[in-house]
Coordinates of C-alpha atoms in Angstrom, one line a residue:
Chain A
M1 CA 177.9 31.4 84.5
P2 CA 174.3 31.1 84.2
F3 CA 172.2 33.3 86.6
S4 CA 171.3 30.4 88.7
E5 CA 174.6 29.3 89.5
W6 CA 175.8 32.9 90.2
C7 CA 173.0 32.8 92.8
Q8 CA 174.3 29.8 94.4
W9 CA 177.6 31.0 94.3
L10 CA 176.6 34.5 95.8
Q11 CA 174.6 32.5 98.6
H12 CA 177.9 30.7 99.7
T13 CA 180.1 33.7 100.0
R14 CA 181.8 34.7 103.2
F15 CA 179.6 37.7 103.2
A16 CA 176.5 36.1 102.8
T17 CA 177.3 33.2 105.3
T18 CA 178.0 35.6 108.1
I19 CA 174.7 37.1 107.8
T20 CA 173.1 33.6 107.5
E21 CA 174.7 32.0 110.3
S22 CA 174.4 35.1 112.6
D23 CA 172.8 35.3 116.0
W24 CA 171.6 39.1 115.8
L25 CA 172.3 40.4 112.5
F26 CA 169.8 38.4 110.3
P27 CA 167.2 39.1 112.7
L28 CA 167.6 42.7 112.6
I29 CA 168.0 42.9 108.8
E30 CA 164.7 40.8 108.5
G31 CA 163.1 42.7 111.1
S32 CA 163.9 45.9 109.5
H33 CA 162.7 44.8 106.2
I34 CA 159.2 44.2 107.7
L35 CA 159.0 47.2 109.9
A36 CA 159.8 49.4 107.1
L37 CA 156.8 48.4 105.5
P38 CA 154.5 51.0 106.8
L39 CA 157.0 53.9 106.1
S40 CA 157.1 52.9 102.5
V41 CA 154.2 50.6 101.3
G42 CA 152.0 51.8 104.1
M43 CA 152.3 55.7 102.6
I44 CA 151.6 54.8 99.5
V45 CA 148.4 52.8 100.6
I46 CA 147.3 56.0 101.9
A47 CA 147.9 57.9 98.9
D48 CA 146.1 55.3 97.0
L49 CA 143.0 55.3 99.3
R50 CA 143.1 59.2 98.7
L51 CA 143.0 58.8 94.9
L52 CA 140.3 56.2 95.1
G53 CA 138.0 58.8 97.2
L54 CA 138.0 56.5 99.9
A55 CA 140.4 58.6 102.5
F56 CA 141.3 62.1 103.6
C57 CA 138.5 63.3 101.4
G58 CA 137.8 67.2 101.8
E59 CA 141.7 67.9 101.2
A60 CA 142.8 68.6 97.7
T61 CA 144.3 65.5 96.3
G62 CA 147.4 67.8 94.9
R63 CA 148.4 68.3 98.6
I64 CA 147.8 65.0 100.1
V65 CA 149.1 62.5 97.8
P66 CA 152.5 64.2 97.5
S67 CA 152.4 64.5 101.5
F68 CA 152.3 61.0 102.0
L69 CA 154.6 59.9 98.9
R70 CA 157.1 62.1 100.5
L71 CA 156.8 60.2 103.7
S72 CA 157.4 56.8 101.7
R73 CA 160.5 58.0 100.7
I74 CA 161.7 57.1 104.4
G75 CA 161.0 53.5 104.2
F76 CA 161.9 52.6 100.5
P77 CA 165.9 52.8 101.0
V78 CA 165.6 50.5 103.9
M79 CA 163.3 47.9 101.9
F80 CA 165.7 47.8 99.3
L81 CA 168.6 47.4 101.2
T82 CA 167.5 44.9 103.4
G83 CA 165.8 43.2 100.7
V84 CA 169.2 42.8 99.0
L85 CA 170.8 41.8 102.0
L86 CA 168.2 39.0 102.7
F87 CA 168.0 37.9 99.0
V88 CA 172.1 37.4 99.3
T89 CA 171.5 35.1 102.1
Q90 CA 169.4 32.9 100.3
A91 CA 170.1 33.7 96.6
G92 CA 170.2 30.3 95.2
K93 CA 166.8 29.1 96.9
A94 CA 165.0 32.4 96.2
Y95 CA 166.1 32.4 92.5
G96 CA 163.8 29.3 91.9
N97 CA 161.0 30.0 94.3
P98 CA 157.8 31.1 92.4
F99 CA 156.5 33.4 95.3
F100 CA 159.8 35.3 95.2
R101 CA 159.6 35.7 91.3
T102 CA 156.1 36.7 91.4
K103 CA 157.0 39.2 94.2
L104 CA 159.8 40.7 91.8
I105 CA 157.4 40.9 88.9
F106 CA 154.8 42.5 91.2
L107 CA 157.5 45.1 92.4
V108 CA 158.7 46.0 88.7
L109 CA 155.0 46.6 87.8
A110 CA 154.5 48.8 90.6
A111 CA 157.6 50.8 89.7
I112 CA 156.4 50.9 86.0
N113 CA 152.9 51.9 87.6
A114 CA 154.4 54.5 89.4
A115 CA 156.7 56.2 86.9
A116 CA 153.6 56.0 84.5
Y117 CA 151.6 58.2 87.2
Q118 CA 154.6 60.7 88.1
K119 CA 154.9 61.3 84.6
L120 CA 151.6 61.4 83.2
L121 CA 149.2 62.4 86.0
Y122 CA 151.2 64.1 88.8
P123 CA 151.6 67.3 86.8
K124 CA 147.7 67.4 86.4
M125 CA 147.1 66.8 90.4
A126 CA 146.3 70.4 91.3
G127 CA 143.5 70.7 88.8
W128 CA 141.5 67.9 90.3
D129 CA 138.9 69.3 92.7
S130 CA 137.5 67.8 96.0
A131 CA 134.3 67.5 94.6
H132 CA 134.8 65.2 91.7
G133 CA 138.3 63.6 92.8
A134 CA 140.6 62.1 90.4
P135 CA 140.2 61.3 86.9
P136 CA 139.5 57.4 86.2
G137 CA 143.1 57.2 84.9
A138 CA 144.3 58.1 88.2
K139 CA 142.0 55.9 89.9
F140 CA 143.1 52.9 87.9
C141 CA 146.7 53.6 88.8
A142 CA 145.6 53.6 92.4
A143 CA 143.8 50.6 92.4
F144 CA 146.5 48.7 90.5
S145 CA 149.0 49.9 92.9
L146 CA 146.9 48.4 95.7
V147 CA 146.6 45.4 94.3
L148 CA 150.1 45.0 93.5
W149 CA 151.6 46.1 96.9
I150 CA 149.3 43.8 98.6
G151 CA 150.5 41.1 96.2
V152 CA 154.2 41.9 97.1
I153 CA 153.5 41.7 100.8
V154 CA 151.5 38.5 100.4
C155 CA 154.3 36.8 98.2
G156 CA 156.8 38.0 100.7
R157 CA 155.4 36.3 103.2
T158 CA 154.3 32.9 101.4
M159 CA 157.7 32.6 99.9
A160 CA 159.1 31.4 103.3
Y161 CA 156.9 28.5 102.9
Q162 CA 157.8 27.2 99.6
F163 CA 161.6 26.2 100.4
Chain B
M1 CA 146.3 29.3 134.6
H2 CA 142.4 27.7 134.8
F3 CA 141.5 29.4 131.5
L4 CA 144.6 27.5 129.7
P5 CA 142.4 24.3 129.1
L6 CA 139.4 26.4 127.9
L7 CA 142.1 27.8 125.2
Q8 CA 143.3 24.5 124.4
S9 CA 139.8 23.5 123.6
V10 CA 139.2 26.5 121.3
S11 CA 142.4 25.3 119.4
N12 CA 140.7 22.2 118.6
W13 CA 137.7 24.0 117.0
A14 CA 137.3 23.1 113.5
P15 CA 137.8 26.6 111.9
I16 CA 141.0 27.1 113.8
V17 CA 142.3 23.6 113.1
L18 CA 141.6 24.3 109.3
I19 CA 143.5 27.7 109.7
R20 CA 146.4 26.1 111.5
D21 CA 146.7 22.6 109.8
S22 CA 145.7 23.9 106.1
K23 CA 148.4 24.6 103.6
Y24 CA 147.3 28.3 103.1
G25 CA 145.8 29.0 106.5
M26 CA 148.6 30.3 108.5
P27 CA 150.3 32.4 105.6
A28 CA 147.0 33.9 105.0
V29 CA 146.5 34.9 108.4
Q30 CA 149.8 36.1 108.8
S31 CA 149.6 38.0 105.4
F32 CA 146.6 40.0 106.9
H33 CA 148.3 40.5 110.2
L34 CA 151.4 42.3 107.9
L35 CA 148.8 44.2 105.9
G36 CA 147.2 45.2 108.9
L37 CA 150.5 46.5 110.8
T38 CA 151.6 48.1 107.4
V39 CA 148.5 50.5 107.5
L40 CA 148.2 51.0 111.2
L41 CA 151.8 51.7 111.9
A42 CA 151.6 54.5 108.8
T43 CA 148.8 56.2 110.1
V44 CA 150.4 56.3 113.6
V45 CA 153.8 57.6 112.2
A46 CA 151.9 60.2 110.2
L47 CA 149.9 61.4 113.1
D48 CA 152.8 61.3 115.5
L49 CA 155.2 63.3 113.0
R50 CA 152.7 66.1 112.8
L51 CA 152.4 66.3 116.6
A52 CA 155.8 66.5 116.9
G53 CA 156.0 68.9 114.0
F54 CA 158.4 67.0 112.1
G55 CA 156.2 66.1 109.0
M56 CA 152.6 66.6 107.5
N57 CA 153.0 70.2 108.7
D58 CA 150.8 71.5 106.0
Y59 CA 147.7 70.2 107.8
G60 CA 145.9 70.9 111.0
L61 CA 146.6 68.3 114.0
S62 CA 143.1 67.8 115.0
W63 CA 142.2 67.5 111.1
L64 CA 144.8 64.8 110.3
A65 CA 143.7 62.9 113.7
K66 CA 140.1 62.8 112.3
Q67 CA 141.2 61.6 109.0
V68 CA 143.5 58.7 110.1
K69 CA 141.2 57.5 112.7
P70 CA 138.8 55.1 110.8
W71 CA 141.8 53.7 109.0
T72 CA 143.7 53.2 112.5
W73 CA 140.8 51.6 113.7
G74 CA 140.2 49.5 110.8
A75 CA 143.8 48.4 110.4
F76 CA 143.9 47.8 114.1
V77 CA 140.8 45.4 113.9
V78 CA 142.6 43.6 111.1
V79 CA 145.8 43.2 113.3
I80 CA 143.8 42.1 116.3
S81 CA 141.7 39.6 114.8
S82 CA 144.4 37.9 112.7
G83 CA 146.7 37.8 115.8
L84 CA 143.8 36.3 118.0
L85 CA 143.4 33.6 115.2
M86 CA 147.3 33.0 115.3
F87 CA 147.1 32.8 119.1
L88 CA 144.2 30.5 119.3
A89 CA 145.7 28.1 117.0
T90 CA 148.3 27.1 119.7
P91 CA 147.6 29.5 122.8
G92 CA 150.0 27.1 125.1
K93 CA 153.3 27.9 122.9
Y94 CA 152.6 31.6 122.6
L95 CA 152.2 32.1 126.4
G96 CA 155.3 30.3 127.3
I97 CA 157.3 32.6 124.7
H98 CA 158.7 35.8 126.5
P99 CA 158.7 38.0 123.4
F100 CA 155.1 37.4 123.1
R101 CA 154.2 38.4 126.7
L102 CA 156.3 41.6 126.3
K103 CA 154.6 42.2 122.8
M104 CA 151.2 42.0 124.7
A105 CA 152.4 44.1 127.6
L106 CA 153.6 47.0 124.8
L107 CA 150.3 46.6 123.1
G108 CA 148.4 47.4 126.1
L109 CA 150.5 50.2 126.8
A110 CA 150.6 51.4 123.5
V111 CA 146.7 51.4 123.5
L112 CA 146.3 52.8 126.8
F113 CA 148.5 55.7 126.1
H114 CA 146.7 56.3 122.8
F115 CA 143.6 56.8 124.4
A116 CA 144.8 58.6 127.6
V117 CA 147.4 61.0 125.9
V118 CA 147.7 60.9 122.3
R119 CA 143.9 61.4 121.6
R120 CA 143.6 64.3 124.1
F121 CA 146.9 65.8 122.5
T122 CA 145.3 65.7 119.0
A123 CA 142.0 66.8 119.6
A124 CA 142.5 70.4 119.2
D125 CA 144.7 72.7 117.0
S126 CA 145.6 75.5 119.4
E127 CA 147.0 74.3 122.4
V128 CA 149.3 76.1 124.8
R129 CA 151.7 73.3 125.1
S130 CA 155.7 73.2 124.9
R131 CA 156.9 71.7 121.4
R132 CA 158.9 69.8 123.9
V133 CA 156.1 68.0 125.4
D134 CA 154.3 67.3 121.9
V135 CA 157.6 65.7 120.7
I136 CA 158.1 63.4 123.9
V137 CA 154.5 62.0 123.5
A138 CA 155.0 61.4 119.8
C139 CA 158.3 59.9 120.8
V140 CA 156.6 57.5 123.3
S141 CA 153.6 56.6 120.9
L142 CA 156.3 55.6 118.3
T143 CA 158.4 53.4 120.6
L144 CA 155.6 51.6 121.9
W145 CA 153.9 50.8 118.7
F146 CA 157.4 50.1 117.1
G147 CA 158.0 48.0 120.0
V148 CA 155.0 45.9 119.6
G149 CA 156.3 45.2 116.1
W150 CA 159.9 44.4 117.2
A151 CA 158.8 42.2 119.9
G152 CA 156.5 40.4 117.2
R153 CA 159.4 39.5 115.4
A154 CA 161.5 38.2 118.2
I155 CA 158.6 35.6 118.9
A156 CA 160.3 33.6 116.0
F157 CA 164.0 33.7 117.5
I158 CA 163.7 34.1 121.1
P159 CA 162.2 31.5 123.5
Chain C
M1 CA 133.0 51.4 103.9
T2 CA 136.6 52.2 104.1
S3 CA 137.5 49.1 106.5
R4 CA 135.3 47.0 104.2
A5 CA 136.8 48.3 100.9
K6 CA 140.3 47.3 102.5
F7 CA 139.4 43.7 103.2
F8 CA 137.7 43.1 99.8
L9 CA 140.8 44.4 98.4
V10 CA 142.9 42.0 100.3
V11 CA 140.8 39.1 99.6
F12 CA 140.6 39.8 96.1
T13 CA 144.4 40.0 95.8
F14 CA 144.6 36.8 97.8
L15 CA 142.5 34.7 95.3
L16 CA 144.7 36.5 92.3
V17 CA 148.2 35.6 94.3
G18 CA 147.8 32.6 96.6
Q19 CA 147.4 29.9 93.6
A20 CA 150.7 27.6 94.4
S21 CA 151.1 25.2 97.3
A22 CA 152.6 26.5 100.3
H23 CA 155.0 24.3 101.8
H24 CA 156.5 24.9 105.0
N25 CA 153.6 25.9 107.6
M26 CA 154.7 24.3 110.7
T27 CA 152.0 22.8 111.7
A28 CA 150.5 21.9 108.0
V29 CA 153.8 20.2 107.7
F30 CA 154.7 18.6 111.0
D31 CA 152.3 16.6 113.3
F32 CA 153.0 17.7 116.9
N33 CA 151.5 14.6 118.3
D34 CA 153.3 12.2 116.2
R35 CA 156.5 12.2 118.1
V36 CA 159.7 10.1 117.1
T37 CA 163.0 9.8 118.9
V38 CA 165.8 8.9 116.3
T39 CA 169.5 8.0 117.8
G40 CA 172.1 8.1 115.0
T41 CA 175.3 9.8 113.6
L42 CA 175.1 13.6 112.9
T43 CA 176.3 13.8 109.5
A44 CA 175.7 17.3 108.4
I45 CA 174.6 20.7 109.8
D46 CA 173.2 23.9 108.2
W47 CA 173.5 26.6 110.5
R48 CA 171.1 29.2 108.9
N49 CA 168.5 31.9 109.6
P50 CA 165.5 31.4 110.1
H51 CA 165.7 27.6 110.5
T52 CA 168.7 25.2 111.1
Y53 CA 168.9 22.1 109.6
F54 CA 170.7 18.7 110.6
T55 CA 171.0 15.4 108.9
V56 CA 171.1 12.3 111.1
E57 CA 171.7 8.9 109.9
A58 CA 170.2 6.2 112.1
K59 CA 169.8 2.4 112.0
G60 CA 166.2 1.6 110.8
A61 CA 164.1 -1.3 111.6
G62 CA 165.6 -3.6 109.3
G63 CA 169.2 -2.6 110.1
A64 CA 169.5 -0.5 107.0
I65 CA 170.7 3.3 107.5
E66 CA 167.8 5.8 107.3
T67 CA 168.8 9.5 106.8
W68 CA 166.8 11.9 108.8
Q69 CA 166.4 15.5 107.7
I70 CA 165.6 17.7 110.7
E71 CA 164.7 21.2 111.1
G72 CA 165.6 23.3 114.3
P73 CA 165.0 26.9 115.8
S74 CA 167.2 29.8 114.6
P75 CA 170.9 30.2 115.8
S76 CA 169.8 33.1 118.3
F77 CA 167.3 30.5 119.9
F78 CA 170.1 28.3 120.3
R79 CA 172.4 31.1 121.6
I80 CA 169.8 32.0 124.5
R81 CA 170.0 28.4 125.3
D82 CA 173.9 28.6 125.5
V83 CA 174.5 26.3 122.6
G84 CA 176.4 27.4 119.4
K85 CA 177.5 26.1 116.2
P86 CA 180.6 24.7 117.7
D87 CA 178.7 22.5 120.0
F88 CA 176.9 21.1 116.9
E89 CA 180.1 20.8 115.0
D90 CA 181.7 18.8 118.1
S91 CA 178.9 16.2 117.5
V92 CA 179.2 15.8 113.8
G93 CA 180.4 12.2 113.1
K94 CA 179.2 11.1 116.7
T95 CA 175.9 9.9 118.5
V96 CA 173.1 12.4 119.1
T97 CA 169.8 11.6 120.0
V98 CA 166.7 13.9 118.7
E99 CA 163.0 13.7 119.8
L100 CA 161.2 15.1 116.9
S101 CA 157.5 15.9 115.6
R102 CA 157.4 14.1 112.5
A103 CA 156.3 15.3 109.2
R104 CA 152.7 14.6 108.1
D105 CA 153.8 13.0 105.0
K106 CA 155.7 10.3 107.1
S107 CA 158.9 10.9 105.6
R108 CA 162.1 10.8 107.3
S109 CA 162.2 14.5 108.6
G110 CA 160.8 16.3 111.5
L111 CA 161.0 19.3 113.6
I112 CA 163.5 19.1 116.5
R113 CA 161.5 19.1 120.2
T114 CA 164.7 17.9 121.9
F115 CA 168.2 17.6 120.7
T116 CA 170.6 15.3 122.8
L117 CA 174.2 16.4 121.8
S118 CA 177.2 13.8 121.8
N119 CA 178.3 15.1 124.9
G120 CA 175.0 14.5 126.6
K121 CA 173.8 18.0 126.7
I122 CA 170.0 18.2 125.9
V123 CA 168.7 21.2 124.1
S124 CA 164.9 21.8 124.1
A125 CA 163.3 23.6 121.2
C126 CA 160.2 24.4 123.4
P127 CA 158.2 26.6 123.5
Q128 CA 158.3 27.4 119.8
N129 CA 158.4 24.0 118.3
C130 CA 156.2 22.1 120.8

């Protein structure tokens, strides 16, 4: 079955329809998706700002960045679960939506960027002193991360206007 | 309400009309609102967690408060200005929506509570205060701010 | 500096991201001053979040049947107004009257202002849609 057809099927399952037609369940899921943003993306943004030397200066990067990344673990499971549930309710429509597709691409890029950071730069963070801050590679990762996450939020909001 | 006609005339002001009726206008303003609340609430959570002693415990309370302050302020400005633009686009509509009124009331309380209580509590590190009071203050702060967020979401669903 | 950095980052990303045409902004798509009343047969309901959709077939000026695609508020909105999906389902195949804000492109579509069910009950979509 081609993927687009499977999306249509998924959207019309009883599970999906129950959420789609609900009085309070859909608003709860959608509201949680938005209000878990500060607990996920918000914490990543602060960590990125530290790497760029714009925030929390004077405290070792090797301490602050892991602290905020740890906090972001509260929100991401919620974002993922609610995101999947929201997709299920409109799989067919979302599949063809250019903003949704862009959002997914940005999410994948953000994950790759984060993985690269974890593997290559995270172990070296303790050596970056407050005077000189993070090396250019880390700053690039941080700036790229910011652009991607802002893009995810903008696409997420705008996709509703493309149905 | 005597200022309603004034608000209506503002909603006919060219820049507001452009935002409201153009294809990109409202999604753009809403996106700013979302980005603002993402950073605003992140700083509120970080500070309140530290106040309650449930997170960020590696850092001094007053130091953390000082560090988040410019970002809380900046994000707040973004949220308020984008919110104001959305409101001015169709003021009569929002005034008649119950969740909007609740949201504004909670926003007022959140800001008041922040200045009256949270700021005082996070101003110094060594305070002879019971942990329980700190936890209650943090909980009230989080409830108010996230209450603003949920009331905002309810605007789309409840008259 | 800090707020300014954030502002420029956001604007930059907007320029990067916001290229395709947005389609559904309420006031961009519907003209709240262009009010039309459509009376006809309710033929279809899409009872979904965040917006409900209804299809009404009405007799046009020349006598031909016109199909109107109408958008409404969410199920929870209707619930607060004491109306549910069964109430609309009871009106399927029967005559309904919809006062709507017409789409700016003058197509046969609009946003519900009031919906009069076949049993005479009037549901208002204000203030959200007015």
